Short mmCIF file of C-alpha atoms in Angstrom, two decimals:
data_model
loop_
_atom_site.label_atom_id
_atom_site.label_comp_id
_atom_site.label_asym_id
_atom_site.label_seq_id
_atom_site.Cartn_x
_atom_site.Cartn_y
_atom_site.Cartn_z
CA ALA A 1 19.90 105.98 136.47
CA ILE A 2 23.73 105.38 134.89
CA HIS A 3 24.82 108.84 133.22
CA LYS A 4 27.86 107.98 130.11
CA ILE A 5 30.80 111.08 130.46
CA PHE A 6 34.21 110.98 128.20
CA ILE A 7 36.68 112.48 129.48
CA HIS A 8 39.63 113.48 127.13
CA PRO A 9 42.77 111.91 126.95
CA HIS A 10 45.79 113.37 128.30
CA LYS A 11 48.99 112.81 126.24
CA SER A 12 52.19 111.46 128.16
CA THR A 13 55.82 110.10 126.94
CA GLY A 14 54.21 106.77 128.39
CA ILE A 15 57.62 105.57 130.22
CA ASN A 16 55.87 104.28 132.79
CA LYS A 17 52.97 101.94 133.21
CA ILE A 18 53.07 100.54 136.68
CA GLY A 19 50.19 102.28 138.98
CA CYS A 20 48.64 104.37 136.71
CA GLY A 21 45.58 102.94 137.44
CA ASP A 22 46.00 103.13 140.49
CA VAL A 23 46.46 106.98 140.18
CA PHE A 24 44.12 106.84 138.83
CA GLY A 25 41.60 105.53 140.78
CA ALA A 26 42.67 107.33 143.88
CA VAL A 27 43.22 110.47 142.67
CA CYS A 28 39.49 110.05 140.78
CA PHE A 29 38.22 109.14 144.48
CA PHE A 30 39.89 112.19 146.10
CA TYR A 31 38.43 114.73 143.73
CA TYR A 32 34.85 113.12 143.73
CA LEU A 33 34.63 113.32 147.83
CA LYS A 34 35.88 116.57 147.76
CA THR A 35 33.17 117.94 145.79
CA GLN A 36 30.73 115.59 144.09
CA ASP A 37 31.74 116.51 140.94
CA ILE A 38 32.14 113.13 139.07
CA GLU A 39 33.76 114.59 135.73
CA TYR A 40 35.91 117.16 137.15
CA SER A 41 37.03 114.08 139.63
CA ALA A 42 37.78 112.12 136.12
CA ASP A 43 39.26 114.84 134.36
CA LYS A 44 42.24 115.61 137.22
CA ALA A 45 42.84 112.18 138.17
CA ALA A 46 42.84 111.69 134.11
CA THR A 47 45.70 114.02 134.05
CA VAL A 48 47.68 112.75 137.03
CA ALA A 49 47.76 108.74 136.00
CA ALA A 50 49.57 111.19 132.45
CA LEU A 51 51.41 112.92 134.67
CA VAL A 52 53.52 109.52 136.31
CA ALA A 53 52.92 107.66 132.81
CA SER A 54 55.65 110.09 131.70
CA TYR A 55 57.96 109.58 135.38
CA SER A 56 60.99 107.72 134.23
CA ASP A 57 62.49 107.99 137.93
CA PHE A 58 60.96 107.43 141.25
CA LYS A 59 62.43 110.24 142.36
CA GLU A 60 59.99 112.68 140.70
CA PHE A 61 56.77 110.73 142.55
CA THR A 62 57.98 113.23 145.72
CA ASN A 63 56.19 115.84 143.76
CA LEU A 64 53.35 113.81 143.41
CA LYS A 65 50.87 115.07 146.33
CA ASP A 66 51.93 119.10 145.59
CA TYR A 67 50.64 118.31 142.20
CA VAL A 68 47.41 116.66 143.38
CA TYR A 69 46.68 119.13 145.96
CA GLY A 70 47.66 121.60 143.62
CA LYS A 71 49.90 123.59 145.32
#
């Protein structure tokens, strides 16, 4: 069966557009494997992708792992 879900977009400054889709896919896959909850996984992925879009400096990526893991 096909199910449709809607995830509200998260606000971002939109400085960086490179890699946001890759980050979305990786985070969504990670959380889906962890929780088996596609809505939660997609929402978490949208949040992290919006965060990455707001990064203006490569050094900001060093804290991304902590944000994804919830530390």
